[in-house]
Amino acid sequence: MANHLDALFAALSDPTRRAVIERLTTGSAPVSELYAPHEMALPSFLKHLGKLEAAGLVRSEKVGRVRMVHIEALPIAEAEEWLKRQRRLWEGRLDRLSALAENIEKDSHDG
Amino acid sequence: MANHLDALFAALSDPTRRAVIERLTTGSAPVSELYAPHEMALPSFLKHLGKLEAAGLVRSEKVGRVRMVHIEALPIAEAEEWLKRQRRLWEGRLDRLSALAENIEKDSHDG
DNA sequence: AAGATGATTAGCCATATGGCTAAGTATTAA
DNA sequence: TTAATACTTAGCCATATGGCTAATCATCTT
């Protein structure tokens, strides 16, 4: 995937993975705890964790036999920024259109 | 896909599709114009447009033999909101942690 | 009416994704 | 030192995804 936004948005496109992110906003947790609510085999779940980590949304390190996982704020902010920029560009265009409409209105009175 | 955020984030996970969104923030355009900058066969490109439309990010209607495409603001705002909420939850937790740290500090002086 | 234009449909292909089981490794607990 | 715990690795499977060509349809333009 060329752009890292690719991996970022792809990571967020799955409900299991978004649920993990939602859980992690309340604090770090070991794999076993993150896994508990999900009705799938552990290896399947670990693939999801792997994608989150590959996208940079999450980090983890092993403490004894337990792997602790924590959220990484920056990539979330980056995705948010991309969306915000698109929304603003779009809104900016609407503003310019209505300004234009006003000018046309004015012109029709002047002219 | 259960949640409509699934389709939304999945639609945004491809550079061709994000490029289309970026182009559309500057105004509606016919398929042929949206297609022009992309080095792939038209049917391939149309699949991308189809995903954007399925995700609700885009609408289109046919005028003569031309199909005009325009952006739909709401889904972008929804994706943005989900991200914002996660960021705030996480930041809120940091605030609580530092408040807790201050209390512990205070207690250690009192006790 | 013929030809060009803009899109659409059908169908093929390779790779990615999301799920599984089975078996293995490394720590900790008894 | 044996057993339980917490992952980890390997490998299989079905479906989804992203690309293609070839053929078709619908609407202008000449």
Tab-separated table of N, CA and C in Angstrom, chain B:
chain	number	residue	atom	x	y	z
B	1	MET	N	-21.077	-6.136	5.063
B	1	MET	CA	-20.465	-5.328	6.120
B	1	MET	C	-21.526	-4.801	7.071
B	2	ALA	N	-21.406	-5.185	8.330
B	2	ALA	CA	-22.418	-4.877	9.336
B	2	ALA	C	-22.624	-3.366	9.483
B	3	ASN	N	-21.610	-2.691	9.927
B	3	ASN	CA	-21.675	-1.269	10.233
B	3	ASN	C	-21.402	-0.460	8.964
B	4	HIS	N	-22.062	0.678	8.822
B	4	HIS	CA	-21.796	1.439	7.594
B	4	HIS	C	-20.446	2.151	7.661
B	5	LEU	N	-19.860	2.208	8.873
B	5	LEU	CA	-18.484	2.714	8.977
B	5	LEU	C	-17.516	1.764	8.277
B	6	ASP	N	-17.873	0.479	8.228
B	6	ASP	CA	-17.035	-0.494	7.523
B	6	ASP	C	-16.838	-0.059	6.079
B	7	ALA	N	-17.964	0.143	5.387
B	7	ALA	CA	-17.912	0.520	3.976
B	7	ALA	C	-17.254	1.883	3.801
B	8	LEU	N	-17.502	2.762	4.760
B	8	LEU	CA	-16.982	4.122	4.694
B	8	LEU	C	-15.453	4.116	4.752
B	9	PHE	N	-14.906	3.506	5.798
B	9	PHE	CA	-13.447	3.480	5.939
B	9	PHE	C	-12.809	2.644	4.828
B	10	ALA	N	-13.461	1.556	4.449
B	10	ALA	CA	-12.925	0.725	3.361
B	10	ALA	C	-12.841	1.552	2.075
B	11	ALA	N	-13.876	2.354	1.820
B	11	ALA	CA	-13.886	3.186	0.613
B	11	ALA	C	-12.714	4.173	0.633
B	12	LEU	N	-12.350	4.639	1.813
B	12	LEU	CA	-11.297	5.649	1.935
B	12	LEU	C	-9.896	5.045	1.972
B	13	SER	N	-9.810	3.715	1.964
B	13	SER	CA	-8.511	3.058	2.131
B	13	SER	C	-7.748	2.895	0.814
B	14	ASP	N	-8.291	3.431	-0.262
B	14	ASP	CA	-7.645	3.292	-1.575
B	14	ASP	C	-7.286	4.669	-2.146
B	15	PRO	N	-6.051	4.828	-2.641
B	15	PRO	CA	-5.577	6.133	-3.108
B	15	PRO	C	-6.364	6.670	-4.301
B	16	THR	N	-6.781	5.783	-5.197
B	16	THR	CA	-7.598	6.217	-6.334
B	16	THR	C	-8.893	6.853	-5.822
B	17	ARG	N	-9.504	6.167	-4.869
B	17	ARG	CA	-10.783	6.670	-4.353
B	17	ARG	C	-10.616	7.947	-3.552
B	18	ARG	N	-9.533	8.046	-2.768
B	18	ARG	CA	-9.318	9.308	-2.038
B	18	ARG	C	-9.047	10.446	-3.020
B	19	ALA	N	-8.334	10.139	-4.105
B	19	ALA	CA	-8.070	11.172	-5.109
B	19	ALA	C	-9.382	11.677	-5.703
B	20	VAL	N	-10.325	10.780	-5.924
B	20	VAL	CA	-11.625	11.181	-6.468
B	20	VAL	C	-12.331	12.110	-5.485
B	21	ILE	N	-12.312	11.726	-4.206
B	21	ILE	CA	-12.924	12.582	-3.182
B	21	ILE	C	-12.268	13.961	-3.180
B	22	GLU	N	-10.938	13.977	-3.215
B	22	GLU	CA	-10.214	15.254	-3.195
B	22	GLU	C	-10.615	16.119	-4.394
B	23	ARG	N	-10.732	15.482	-5.557
B	23	ARG	CA	-11.140	16.232	-6.744
B	23	ARG	C	-12.554	16.793	-6.573
B	24	LEU	N	-13.425	15.973	-5.986
B	24	LEU	CA	-14.836	16.373	-5.900
B	24	LEU	C	-15.087	17.478	-4.874
B	25	THR	N	-14.133	17.693	-3.960
B	25	THR	CA	-14.319	18.812	-3.020
B	25	THR	C	-14.280	20.149	-3.753
B	26	THR	N	-13.713	20.154	-4.956
B	26	THR	CA	-13.659	21.400	-5.720
B	26	THR	C	-14.855	21.538	-6.653
B	27	GLY	N	-15.759	20.551	-6.622
B	27	GLY	CA	-16.948	20.639	-7.456
B	27	GLY	C	-17.262	19.346	-8.179
B	28	SER	N	-18.517	19.199	-8.579
B	28	SER	CA	-18.965	17.998	-9.279
B	28	SER	C	-18.241	17.845	-10.607
B	29	ALA	N	-18.259	16.620	-11.117
B	29	ALA	CA	-17.595	16.361	-12.391
B	29	ALA	C	-18.182	15.121	-13.040
B	30	PRO	N	-18.107	15.064	-14.396
B	30	PRO	CA	-18.531	13.851	-15.094
B	30	PRO	C	-17.501	12.742	-14.887
B	31	VAL	N	-17.934	11.492	-15.049
B	31	VAL	CA	-17.071	10.331	-14.897
B	31	VAL	C	-15.802	10.483	-15.732
B	32	SER	N	-15.958	10.902	-16.983
B	32	SER	CA	-14.795	10.980	-17.876
B	32	SER	C	-13.716	11.889	-17.315
B	33	GLU	N	-14.127	12.999	-16.697
B	33	GLU	CA	-13.147	13.926	-16.132
B	33	GLU	C	-12.484	13.343	-14.887
B	34	LEU	N	-13.289	12.704	-14.045
B	34	LEU	CA	-12.730	12.084	-12.836
B	34	LEU	C	-11.738	10.990	-13.219
B	35	TYR	N	-12.081	10.307	-14.289
B	35	TYR	CA	-11.276	9.166	-14.746
B	35	TYR	C	-9.930	9.587	-15.323
B	36	ALA	N	-9.923	10.706	-16.029
B	36	ALA	CA	-8.758	11.136	-16.818
B	36	ALA	C	-7.385	10.963	-16.148
B	37	PRO	N	-7.201	11.409	-14.885
B	37	PRO	CA	-5.846	11.338	-14.311
B	37	PRO	C	-5.402	9.939	-13.912
B	38	HIS	N	-6.272	8.954	-14.014
B	38	HIS	CA	-5.952	7.641	-13.458
B	38	HIS	C	-5.537	6.650	-14.544
B	39	GLU	N	-4.380	6.024	-14.304
B	39	GLU	CA	-3.855	5.114	-15.323
B	39	GLU	C	-4.377	3.707	-15.117
B	40	MET	N	-5.624	3.526	-15.431
B	40	MET	CA	-6.209	2.183	-15.368
B	40	MET	C	-7.351	2.143	-16.372
B	41	ALA	N	-7.847	0.965	-16.648
B	41	ALA	CA	-8.957	0.837	-17.597
B	41	ALA	C	-10.220	1.442	-16.988
B	42	LEU	N	-11.102	1.955	-17.831
B	42	LEU	CA	-12.318	2.597	-17.335
B	42	LEU	C	-13.155	1.670	-16.450
B	43	PRO	N	-13.365	0.417	-16.844
B	43	PRO	CA	-14.187	-0.447	-15.970
B	43	PRO	C	-13.588	-0.598	-14.568
B	44	SER	N	-12.271	-0.639	-14.481
B	44	SER	CA	-11.616	-0.711	-13.175
B	44	SER	C	-11.945	0.540	-12.369
B	45	PHE	N	-11.833	1.684	-13.026
B	45	PHE	CA	-12.133	2.944	-12.348
B	45	PHE	C	-13.595	3.001	-11.904
B	46	LEU	N	-14.478	2.489	-12.737
B	46	LEU	CA	-15.899	2.511	-12.397
B	46	LEU	C	-16.193	1.675	-11.156
B	47	LYS	N	-15.401	0.622	-10.961
B	47	LYS	CA	-15.587	-0.158	-9.729
B	47	LYS	C	-15.282	0.704	-8.508
B	48	HIS	N	-14.236	1.512	-8.626
B	48	HIS	CA	-13.906	2.408	-7.512
B	48	HIS	C	-15.040	3.394	-7.259
B	49	LEU	N	-15.540	3.990	-8.326
B	49	LEU	CA	-16.668	4.912	-8.172
B	49	LEU	C	-17.842	4.213	-7.514
B	50	GLY	N	-18.064	2.963	-7.924
B	50	GLY	CA	-19.164	2.178	-7.359
B	50	GLY	C	-19.021	2.011	-5.858
B	51	LYS	N	-17.793	1.810	-5.393
B	51	LYS	CA	-17.578	1.646	-3.958
B	51	LYS	C	-17.808	2.949	-3.213
B	52	LEU	N	-17.380	4.041	-3.825
B	52	LEU	CA	-17.614	5.341	-3.196
B	52	LEU	C	-19.109	5.593	-3.072
B	53	GLU	N	-19.828	5.225	-4.118
B	53	GLU	CA	-21.270	5.455	-4.110
B	53	GLU	C	-21.948	4.522	-3.099
B	54	ALA	N	-21.499	3.253	-3.056
B	54	ALA	CA	-22.071	2.289	-2.110
B	54	ALA	C	-21.841	2.739	-0.670
B	55	ALA	N	-20.713	3.410	-0.430
B	55	ALA	CA	-20.395	3.898	0.911
B	55	ALA	C	-21.140	5.201	1.218
B	56	GLY	N	-21.828	5.731	0.224
B	56	GLY	CA	-22.591	6.960	0.415
B	56	GLY	C	-21.756	8.230	0.314
B	57	LEU	N	-20.493	8.066	-0.056
B	57	LEU	CA	-19.587	9.225	-0.108
B	57	LEU	C	-19.835	10.095	-1.332
B	58	VAL	N	-20.559	9.524	-2.291
B	58	VAL	CA	-20.705	10.153	-3.595
B	58	VAL	C	-22.089	9.817	-4.147
B	59	ARG	N	-22.657	10.705	-4.898
B	59	ARG	CA	-23.875	10.397	-5.647
B	59	ARG	C	-23.660	10.757	-7.098
B	60	SER	N	-24.511	10.223	-7.950
B	60	SER	CA	-24.356	10.544	-9.362
B	60	SER	C	-25.694	10.406	-10.067
B	61	GLU	N	-25.850	11.194	-11.114
B	61	GLU	CA	-27.013	10.960	-11.965
B	61	GLU	C	-26.621	11.207	-13.412
B	62	LYS	N	-27.356	10.550	-14.268
B	62	LYS	CA	-26.991	10.579	-15.663
B	62	LYS	C	-27.709	11.711	-16.383
B	63	VAL	N	-26.950	12.461	-17.148
B	63	VAL	CA	-27.474	13.579	-17.933
B	63	VAL	C	-27.038	13.303	-19.365
B	64	GLY	N	-27.994	12.862	-20.187
B	64	GLY	CA	-27.621	12.445	-21.534
B	64	GLY	C	-26.733	11.228	-21.453
B	65	ARG	N	-25.602	11.239	-22.147
B	65	ARG	CA	-24.725	10.073	-22.062
B	65	ARG	C	-23.643	10.270	-21.002
B	66	VAL	N	-23.715	11.403	-20.321
B	66	VAL	CA	-22.716	11.736	-19.302
B	66	VAL	C	-23.278	11.460	-17.908
B	67	ARG	N	-22.416	10.925	-17.018
B	67	ARG	CA	-22.831	10.756	-15.622
B	67	ARG	C	-22.108	11.774	-14.749
B	68	MET	N	-22.875	12.635	-14.098
B	68	MET	CA	-22.283	13.647	-13.219
B	68	MET	C	-22.188	13.087	-11.800
B	69	VAL	N	-21.053	13.321	-11.193
B	69	VAL	CA	-20.794	12.791	-9.854
B	69	VAL	C	-20.572	13.948	-8.887
B	70	HIS	N	-21.187	13.861	-7.719
B	70	HIS	CA	-20.900	14.878	-6.696
B	70	HIS	C	-20.682	14.237	-5.338
B	71	ILE	N	-19.988	14.956	-4.493
B	71	ILE	CA	-19.627	14.466	-3.170
B	71	ILE	C	-20.813	14.607	-2.221
B	72	GLU	N	-20.820	13.754	-1.212
B	72	GLU	CA	-21.871	13.787	-0.189
B	72	GLU	C	-21.168	14.050	1.150
B	73	ALA	N	-21.498	15.155	1.777
B	73	ALA	CA	-20.717	15.605	2.932
B	73	ALA	C	-20.922	14.749	4.191
B	74	LEU	N	-22.144	14.297	4.431
B	74	LEU	CA	-22.476	13.662	5.711
B	74	LEU	C	-21.578	12.492	6.100
B	75	PRO	N	-21.369	11.523	5.204
B	75	PRO	CA	-20.558	10.372	5.606
B	75	PRO	C	-19.137	10.767	6.002
B	76	ILE	N	-18.581	11.764	5.338
B	76	ILE	CA	-17.248	12.246	5.702
B	76	ILE	C	-17.275	12.760	7.139
B	77	ALA	N	-18.319	13.521	7.452
B	77	ALA	CA	-18.460	14.053	8.814
B	77	ALA	C	-18.606	12.911	9.822
B	78	GLU	N	-19.307	11.854	9.424
B	78	GLU	CA	-19.508	10.725	10.345
B	78	GLU	C	-18.196	10.017	10.669
B	79	ALA	N	-17.407	9.787	9.635
B	79	ALA	CA	-16.103	9.157	9.857
B	79	ALA	C	-15.253	10.052	10.752
B	80	GLU	N	-15.299	11.345	10.454
B	80	GLU	CA	-14.531	12.317	11.242
B	80	GLU	C	-14.978	12.268	12.710
B	81	GLU	N	-16.285	12.176	12.924
B	81	GLU	CA	-16.822	12.148	14.283
B	81	GLU	C	-16.340	10.931	15.062
B	82	TRP	N	-16.331	9.787	14.387
B	82	TRP	CA	-15.877	8.572	15.086
B	82	TRP	C	-14.437	8.758	15.556
B	83	LEU	N	-13.602	9.265	14.665
B	83	LEU	CA	-12.190	9.473	15.003
B	83	LEU	C	-12.038	10.489	16.128
B	84	LYS	N	-12.814	11.571	16.033
B	84	LYS	CA	-12.739	12.624	17.036
B	84	LYS	C	-13.120	12.062	18.407
B	85	ARG	N	-14.142	11.239	18.419
B	85	ARG	CA	-14.593	10.664	19.684
B	85	ARG	C	-13.507	9.793	20.304
B	86	GLN	N	-12.862	8.973	19.461
B	86	GLN	CA	-11.794	8.113	19.995
B	86	GLN	C	-10.670	8.974	20.551
B	87	ARG	N	-10.306	9.997	19.818
B	87	ARG	CA	-9.210	10.868	20.264
B	87	ARG	C	-9.555	11.523	21.591
B	88	ARG	N	-10.811	11.979	21.704
B	88	ARG	CA	-11.219	12.661	22.937
B	88	ARG	C	-11.274	11.715	24.125
B	89	LEU	N	-11.778	10.509	23.883
B	89	LEU	CA	-11.810	9.521	24.960
B	89	LEU	C	-10.392	9.282	25.458
B	90	TRP	N	-9.500	9.135	24.507
B	90	TRP	CA	-8.122	8.854	24.871
B	90	TRP	C	-7.500	10.035	25.620
B	91	GLU	N	-7.752	11.247	25.107
B	91	GLU	CA	-7.214	12.448	25.767
B	91	GLU	C	-7.837	12.610	27.147
B	92	GLY	N	-9.128	12.329	27.250
B	92	GLY	CA	-9.816	12.399	28.537
B	92	GLY	C	-9.162	11.486	29.553
B	93	ARG	N	-8.777	10.318	29.086
B	93	ARG	CA	-8.124	9.362	29.973
B	93	ARG	C	-6.776	9.913	30.448
B	94	LEU	N	-6.053	10.551	29.552
B	94	LEU	CA	-4.774	11.151	29.941
B	94	LEU	C	-4.993	12.214	31.018
B	95	ASP	N	-6.055	13.034	30.817
B	95	ASP	CA	-6.372	14.062	31.808
B	95	ASP	C	-6.612	13.444	33.173
B	96	ARG	N	-7.418	12.361	33.173
B	96	ARG	CA	-7.734	11.705	34.440
B	96	ARG	C	-6.470	11.130	35.075
B	97	LEU	N	-5.608	10.613	34.238
B	97	LEU	CA	-4.365	10.047	34.771
B	97	LEU	C	-3.522	11.125	35.445
B	98	SER	N	-3.428	12.302	34.804
B	98	SER	CA	-2.581	13.340	35.390
B	98	SER	C	-3.247	13.910	36.649
B	99	ALA	N	-4.593	13.959	36.657
B	99	ALA	CA	-5.307	14.385	37.859
B	99	ALA	C	-5.007	13.396	38.990
B	100	LEU	N	-5.046	12.129	38.645
B	100	LEU	CA	-4.751	11.078	39.619
B	100	LEU	C	-3.324	11.245	40.154
B	101	ALA	N	-2.412	11.508	39.240
B	101	ALA	CA	-1.011	11.690	39.633
B	101	ALA	C	-0.877	12.848	40.613
B	102	GLU	N	-1.613	13.948	40.337
B	102	GLU	CA	-1.578	15.106	41.243
B	102	GLU	C	-2.102	14.744	42.625
B	103	ASN	N	-3.195	13.975	42.660
B	103	ASN	CA	-3.773	13.566	43.943
B	103	ASN	C	-2.798	12.704	44.733
B	104	ILE	N	-2.171	11.796	44.041
B	104	ILE	CA	-1.200	10.929	44.711
B	104	ILE	C	-0.076	11.779	45.302
B	105	GLU	N	0.354	12.740	44.484
B	105	GLU	CA	1.388	13.693	44.926
B	105	GLU	C	0.944	14.375	46.221
B	106	LYS	N	-0.294	14.931	46.203
B	106	LYS	CA	-0.844	15.633	47.353
B	106	LYS	C	-0.879	14.707	48.582
B	107	ASP	N	-1.423	13.489	48.368
B	107	ASP	CA	-1.557	12.515	49.457
B	107	ASP	C	-0.210	12.237	50.108
B	108	SER	N	0.806	12.127	49.257
B	108	SER	CA	2.123	11.783	49.801
B	108	SER	C	2.645	12.920	50.703
B	109	HIS	N	2.219	14.178	50.404
B	109	HIS	CA	2.616	15.298	51.260
B	109	HIS	C	1.804	15.305	52.553
B	110	ASP	N	0.475	15.016	52.415
B	110	ASP	CA	-0.427	14.998	53.578
B	110	ASP	C	-0.060	13.880	54.544
B	111	GLY	N	0.140	12.691	53.937
B	111	GLY	CA	0.291	11.501	54.761
B	111	GLY	C	1.714	11.370	55.243
